[in-house]
XYZ file of C-alpha atoms in Angstrom:
427
model
C 3.794 -30.906 -2.033
C 0.696 -32.794 -1.199
C 1.381 -32.298 2.528
C 1.868 -28.604 2.155
C -1.456 -28.294 0.409
C -3.157 -30.285 3.058
C -1.688 -28.095 5.764
C -3.023 -24.884 4.093
C -6.374 -26.450 3.652
C -6.501 -27.484 7.300
C -6.784 -23.782 8.077
C -10.154 -23.835 6.620
C -9.424 -21.305 4.066
C -10.473 -21.888 0.401
C -7.114 -22.896 -1.407
C -6.674 -23.321 -5.304
C -4.092 -24.105 -7.732
C -2.645 -21.043 -9.134
C -2.806 -20.221 -12.959
C -0.724 -18.055 -15.293
C -3.064 -15.062 -14.635
C -2.004 -14.981 -10.905
C 1.771 -14.312 -11.840
C 3.190 -11.459 -10.002
C 5.650 -9.312 -12.201
C 6.012 -12.638 -14.230
C 6.713 -14.859 -11.063
C 3.892 -17.519 -10.910
C 2.765 -18.648 -7.253
C 1.945 -22.124 -6.545
C -1.371 -21.596 -4.827
C -3.949 -18.905 -4.089
C -5.863 -18.589 -0.834
C -8.953 -16.665 -0.319
C -9.179 -15.862 3.426
C -12.498 -14.249 4.803
C -11.165 -12.890 8.017
C -8.185 -11.797 10.068
C -8.062 -14.915 11.880
C -7.948 -17.121 8.588
C -5.032 -14.770 7.234
C -3.108 -15.529 10.819
C -3.804 -19.217 10.171
C -2.403 -19.044 6.710
C 0.720 -17.104 8.078
C 1.324 -19.655 10.499
C 1.410 -22.600 8.289
C 3.419 -20.597 5.919
C 6.223 -19.721 8.489
C 6.393 -23.222 9.396
C 7.000 -24.513 5.947
C 8.993 -21.235 4.848
C 6.708 -20.384 2.046
C 6.991 -16.927 0.442
C 3.623 -15.044 0.752
C 2.487 -12.194 -1.670
C -0.826 -10.415 -0.720
C -2.995 -9.019 -3.653
C -6.172 -7.009 -4.052
C -7.843 -6.555 -7.213
C -4.650 -6.651 -9.283
C -4.645 -3.223 -10.745
C -1.166 -2.501 -9.659
C 0.194 -6.141 -9.379
C 2.905 -5.071 -11.913
C 4.107 -2.193 -9.852
C 7.467 -2.746 -7.938
C 10.037 -5.580 -8.388
C 8.855 -8.961 -9.262
C 9.304 -10.983 -5.979
C 12.276 -13.297 -5.675
C 9.714 -16.318 -5.012
C 6.129 -16.567 -4.626
C 4.566 -19.863 -3.054
C 1.308 -18.475 -1.748
C -0.871 -15.693 -3.119
C -3.128 -14.338 -0.690
C -6.109 -12.793 -2.657
C -7.958 -10.288 -0.205
C -11.242 -10.034 -2.199
C -13.105 -11.836 0.464
C -11.787 -9.751 3.489
C -14.874 -7.716 3.950
C -15.410 -7.677 7.728
C -18.380 -10.182 7.445
C -20.797 -7.444 6.933
C -23.302 -6.946 4.173
C -21.330 -3.851 2.702
C -18.110 -4.650 4.177
C -18.000 -1.362 6.116
C -18.481 -0.448 9.588
C -19.679 3.304 9.486
C -19.788 5.656 12.380
C -21.397 8.517 10.708
C -21.609 10.716 13.800
C -17.853 10.423 14.290
C -16.791 10.473 10.582
C -14.977 7.296 10.945
C -15.348 4.216 8.734
C -13.691 0.583 9.344
C -13.247 -1.496 6.058
C -11.886 -4.794 5.133
C -9.061 -4.845 2.976
C -10.653 -6.427 0.138
C -13.351 -3.917 -0.170
C -13.112 -1.915 -3.533
C -12.759 1.920 -2.748
C -15.644 2.912 -4.985
C -17.857 0.530 -3.151
C -16.617 1.967 0.176
C -17.580 5.537 -1.261
C -20.999 4.315 -2.391
C -21.875 3.200 1.061
C -20.576 6.228 2.746
C -22.278 8.611 0.386
C -25.805 7.440 1.760
C -24.803 9.443 4.850
C -23.456 12.347 2.618
C -19.818 11.299 3.749
C -16.772 10.185 1.747
C -13.076 9.222 1.925
C -11.387 11.988 0.216
C -9.038 9.866 -1.565
C -8.822 9.902 -5.393
C -6.672 7.242 -7.018
C -5.531 6.580 -10.507
C -5.877 3.278 -12.318
C -9.518 2.808 -11.318
C -10.671 2.554 -7.574
C -8.625 -0.446 -6.415
C -9.142 -1.948 -3.127
C -8.602 -0.447 0.340
C -5.552 -2.824 0.985
C -4.061 -2.332 -2.373
C -4.445 1.336 -2.104
C -2.755 1.456 1.291
C 0.125 -1.050 0.191
C 1.028 0.966 -2.955
C 0.508 4.470 -1.186
C -1.526 5.909 -4.406
C -3.429 9.060 -4.170
C -5.061 11.419 -6.695
C -5.649 15.256 -7.281
C -7.173 16.003 -3.872
C -4.187 15.110 -2.080
C -3.480 18.707 -2.030
C -6.142 19.500 0.377
C -6.879 16.370 2.288
C -3.637 14.392 2.180
C -2.781 10.775 1.107
C -4.066 7.373 2.375
C -1.270 7.696 5.071
C -2.888 10.864 6.266
C -6.532 9.560 6.275
C -5.730 6.524 7.963
C -6.401 6.396 11.643
C -6.325 2.694 12.493
C -4.985 -0.510 10.978
C -5.079 -4.353 11.459
C -2.400 -6.452 10.065
C -1.230 -9.998 10.240
C 2.711 -10.320 10.580
C 4.916 -13.025 8.833
C 4.635 -15.405 11.871
C 0.901 -15.057 12.201
C 0.791 -12.330 14.997
C -2.279 -10.200 14.604
C -1.406 -6.643 15.298
C -3.591 -3.417 15.487
C -2.584 0.110 15.667
C -4.387 3.459 16.012
C -8.270 3.698 16.360
C -9.859 0.888 18.286
C -6.598 -0.717 19.430
C -6.611 -4.300 20.450
C -2.938 -5.135 20.216
C -0.192 -2.782 19.293
C 3.431 -3.380 18.331
C 5.172 -1.066 20.690
C 7.312 1.574 19.154
C 5.923 1.455 15.626
C 3.111 3.385 13.821
C 1.839 0.432 11.928
C -0.389 2.601 9.580
C 2.583 4.699 8.245
C 4.829 1.703 7.950
C 2.473 -0.375 6.112
C 1.355 2.260 3.704
C 3.572 2.085 0.642
C 5.211 -1.113 1.918
C 3.950 -3.349 -1.214
C 3.199 -6.071 1.180
C 6.732 -6.701 2.175
C 5.936 -6.288 6.026
C 2.799 -8.369 6.391
C -0.855 -8.443 5.172
C -3.040 -5.492 5.863
C -6.660 -6.963 6.648
C -8.577 -4.035 8.022
C -8.304 -0.128 8.111
C -10.173 2.813 9.892
C -10.374 6.041 7.948
C -11.154 9.599 8.879
C -13.805 10.741 6.678
C -15.256 14.232 5.248
C -18.634 15.447 4.340
C -19.332 15.262 0.588
C -19.033 18.839 -0.713
C -22.291 20.405 -1.570
C -21.087 21.722 -4.739
C -17.945 21.313 -7.068
C -16.340 23.547 -9.895
C -13.618 22.789 -11.974
C -11.651 25.671 -13.622
C -9.464 24.884 -16.513
C -7.023 26.958 -18.796
C -4.844 25.845 -21.642
C -1.611 27.597 -21.551
C 0.294 28.720 -24.621
C 3.033 26.737 -26.098
C 5.459 29.342 -24.976
C 4.736 28.477 -21.185
C 5.324 24.812 -21.989
C 8.835 23.707 -20.076
C 9.639 21.773 -23.521
C 9.283 24.872 -25.695
C 12.328 26.752 -27.175
C 11.122 29.816 -25.139
C 11.348 28.020 -21.956
C 15.026 27.217 -22.635
C 15.855 30.801 -23.300
C 13.138 33.181 -21.576
C 12.873 33.267 -17.772
C 9.311 34.608 -18.326
C 8.100 31.353 -19.716
C 9.084 29.594 -16.483
C 7.399 32.249 -14.601
C 4.125 31.884 -16.353
C 3.483 28.247 -15.074
C 5.355 28.637 -11.707
C 3.522 31.792 -10.790
C 0.147 30.474 -11.705
C 0.565 27.305 -9.711
C 1.889 29.399 -6.600
C -0.820 31.709 -6.756
C -3.484 29.067 -6.983
C -1.933 27.094 -4.192
C -2.053 30.160 -1.856
C -5.191 31.464 -3.247
C -7.970 32.397 -0.494
C -10.327 30.386 -2.775
C -8.814 27.233 -1.453
C -8.841 24.846 -4.105
C -8.664 21.357 -3.284
C -6.584 20.220 -6.153
C -4.234 21.757 -8.754
C -3.737 19.462 -11.591
C -1.457 19.403 -14.706
C -1.910 17.648 -17.940
C 1.022 17.963 -20.521
C 0.442 15.171 -23.233
C 2.689 17.041 -25.647
C 6.142 18.263 -24.256
C 6.483 20.633 -27.399
C 3.305 22.268 -26.709
C 1.753 24.077 -23.757
C 0.272 22.294 -20.615
C -3.376 22.393 -19.322
C -3.744 23.456 -15.569
C -7.074 22.604 -13.762
C -8.101 23.672 -10.358
C -10.922 22.104 -8.411
C -13.034 24.114 -6.047
C -15.665 22.548 -3.847
C -17.772 23.252 -0.662
C -19.484 26.403 0.369
C -19.758 29.284 -2.330
C -17.917 27.255 -4.829
C -19.461 29.039 -7.808
C -18.024 32.393 -6.376
C -14.669 30.945 -5.420
C -14.481 29.211 -8.754
C -14.904 32.596 -10.546
C -12.067 34.060 -8.173
C -9.857 31.244 -9.557
C -11.047 31.795 -13.081
C -9.897 35.515 -13.049
C -6.356 34.483 -11.818
C -6.129 31.818 -14.415
C -7.311 34.314 -17.233
C -3.944 35.881 -16.828
C -2.612 33.090 -18.589
C -5.375 32.328 -21.128
C -9.014 31.854 -21.542
C -10.115 29.937 -18.434
C -13.478 28.133 -18.255
C -15.711 26.846 -15.468
C -17.427 23.442 -15.441
C -19.449 21.327 -13.428
C -17.758 18.133 -14.557
C -14.081 17.270 -14.273
C -11.947 17.404 -17.401
C -11.813 13.922 -19.080
C -8.300 13.426 -17.923
C -8.951 13.958 -14.315
C -7.601 11.205 -12.002
C -6.575 9.209 -15.086
C -2.958 8.160 -15.340
C -1.181 9.319 -18.732
C -0.322 5.756 -19.309
C -0.114 2.382 -18.001
C 2.459 0.094 -19.531
C 5.459 2.285 -18.770
C 4.721 4.625 -15.826
C 6.819 6.701 -13.692
C 6.311 8.721 -10.700
C 8.326 12.016 -10.099
C 8.243 13.682 -6.732
C 10.038 17.146 -5.872
C 9.481 19.857 -3.398
C 6.626 21.972 -4.826
C 8.819 24.828 -5.574
C 10.952 22.806 -7.927
C 7.963 21.567 -10.008
C 8.848 23.560 -13.242
C 12.563 22.545 -13.216
C 11.557 18.920 -12.844
C 9.225 19.237 -15.819
C 12.200 20.652 -17.850
C 14.185 17.912 -16.704
C 11.681 15.430 -18.387
C 11.617 17.723 -21.558
C 15.169 17.736 -21.862
C 15.456 14.023 -22.391
C 13.830 14.282 -25.765
C 11.414 11.480 -25.525
C 7.578 11.974 -26.259
C 6.692 11.651 -22.419
C 3.296 12.306 -21.425
C 2.984 13.990 -17.965
C -0.141 14.432 -15.516
C -0.468 14.932 -11.966
C -0.829 17.246 -8.755
C 1.435 20.207 -9.849
C 0.804 21.925 -6.604
C 2.103 18.980 -4.527
C 4.870 18.200 -7.173
C 3.671 14.396 -7.396
C 3.561 13.871 -11.192
C 3.201 10.722 -13.255
C 5.216 10.199 -16.398
C 4.125 7.960 -19.196
C 6.551 6.848 -22.094
C 5.639 5.055 -25.399
C 5.421 1.281 -24.977
C 7.860 0.981 -27.855
C 10.435 2.838 -25.950
C 14.022 0.976 -26.376
C 15.738 -0.372 -23.515
C 18.903 1.964 -23.925
C 16.564 5.124 -24.503
C 14.445 4.005 -21.348
C 17.605 3.782 -19.144
C 19.019 6.950 -20.391
C 15.669 8.739 -19.391
C 15.458 7.170 -16.154
C 19.153 7.958 -15.191
C 19.189 11.614 -16.643
C 15.840 12.697 -14.989
C 17.080 10.963 -11.573
C 20.345 12.966 -11.846
C 18.452 16.204 -12.413
C 15.797 15.645 -9.726
C 18.432 14.717 -7.056
C 19.861 18.084 -7.254
C 16.412 19.562 -6.807
C 15.773 17.223 -3.793
C 13.484 14.933 -5.310
C 13.436 11.522 -7.117
C 11.999 9.224 -9.751
C 10.210 5.801 -9.292
C 9.491 3.333 -12.237
C 5.948 2.128 -11.183
C 5.382 -0.089 -14.231
C 7.428 -1.028 -17.102
C 7.774 -4.403 -19.208
C 10.378 -6.789 -17.920
C 12.577 -6.076 -20.993
C 12.751 -2.459 -19.910
C 13.004 -2.759 -16.138
C 15.734 -5.382 -15.893
C 18.411 -2.442 -16.675
C 17.390 -0.148 -14.152
C 16.544 0.166 -10.408
C 12.851 0.706 -10.306
C 13.209 2.637 -7.071
C 16.363 4.501 -7.489
C 18.675 5.465 -4.501
C 17.284 6.234 -1.074
C 19.022 7.575 2.129
C 16.503 5.848 4.196
C 17.298 2.403 2.917
C 19.480 1.248 6.143
C 16.395 2.044 8.227
C 14.045 0.350 5.855
C 16.143 -2.792 6.049
C 16.126 -2.701 9.864
C 12.427 -2.550 9.846
C 12.259 -5.361 7.270
C 14.204 -7.597 9.596
C 12.028 -6.710 12.432
C 8.935 -7.593 10.848
C 10.003 -10.268 8.452
C 13.388 -11.800 9.548
C 12.907 -14.767 7.227
C 12.175 -12.542 4.164
C 8.968 -14.329 3.285
C 6.726 -11.329 2.747
C 6.868 -10.239 -0.918
C 10.515 -10.796 -0.885
C 12.368 -8.245 -3.114
C 9.508 -6.260 -4.140
C 10.333 -2.984 -2.479
C 13.256 -0.569 -2.669
C 16.692 -1.977 -2.297
C 15.456 -5.589 -2.836
C 13.507 -5.464 0.355
C-alpha cells in the first residue's frame, strides 16, 4: 500500500487518506486526490490503470448518494480544484455566447460570473447548484428545461480523461476526438462510469429583462388522487387541458411546474414567463389559468420552485408529456403519502416518499408504478434511498438500451475501474 500511495503522489497531485465522510453509497475509498488540471487527472488515471485501482469522481457531493454504490472504490477524485487555472474558473466569450468552465466550478459561481455580462447558463438544478461536472454526470435539470433543454442540450464541448489516462475532447474547440462518439452526450448522465469530466463548454443565453410567475391552486376535485378523478373524466381533463394549453400558448412560458404535496388534495401549477413583454404575456397566462381557479402573478418564484419534494427517498418519473396525468394517477393509486414536484409540461417529475416508509411498501410502490409507467412508455428511477430500502429493488429499472450501454462501457472502460456498478445494469 505504501508503494501505491507513493506512486500516486509522484504525479504531483495532492493525495490524502480518505475518511468516513468520503464514502460513496456507504463504500469508503482508500485515498482522495485533488487534481488541479486535466493533465494531473490523466496522470492519476495512468497510475490507477497500472495498479488496477477503482476510481470514482466526485464534485461537491450533493448527489453522491444517487445511483448504485460502487462495487469497489480505491481512489476518489475530488474535482473541487478543477477550475481552469483562472481566477473565476471561467473562460467567457460573451460575444459568442459561449463559456468554458472547469468541472469543479459550482454552477452558482459560474452564473454569477456570467451575469456581469448579462448572460447565463439557462439550467436550473435541484438540490442546490452543484458543480459543472456533477451536474453533467447526473444529468439533472430543473424547471426551464421546457424551453432551453437540459445540460445535454446546452453542452457544446467537453474534455474528459478516460480510464487509461487518455485525454479526449469533443465538440467546441476540439483538440482530440474519439472517432464515432459524441462524448458530450455519452458522458452526460453517465455517473462517472466512462471517465472523468474535467472541462465543459456551454451555449449561453442573455439574462431575460423581466420575469413573472403565474400560479394557480387547483381544487381537490382536479387532483389525480381524488375520488372524483377516479370516476369523472372531467377531473382528468382539468389538469391535462391546462398543461396542454400552457405548453402551446403564444405567451411561450419557459417552464410549467407542478407541486402536489398531498395526494388527496389538488395540485398547484405555476408557469414562468420571461423576456420581452413579460407582464402582458403573464396576464394572458393568468386568464388561461383563471379557468381552473384564482390565478396570481408574482415577481418572485413560489417557495418550492426548483427545490426537490424531499431528499432521503427520492425518485424520478419520466413519461411522454401526454401521459403526465395517468402517471400521476399511478403514483396516487399506490396509497402512500408521496409528494410530487417537477416539470409537468415535460413530464419529468420528482417523487418523494416518507423517510420511514417500510421496505415492503417501498418495493411495492416502485414495482407497481413501474408497471403502470411501462404501459405509458415511461419509467421510474430511484435517485436516492437508504441502503435498507434500495437493496431490495433495482434503482434504475429495465432498459431496452442496456446492451448498447454495456458495449459503450466496454469500449471506454474495459477493466471496469470507473465507478464500477454505479449505473444501470451494474455498469
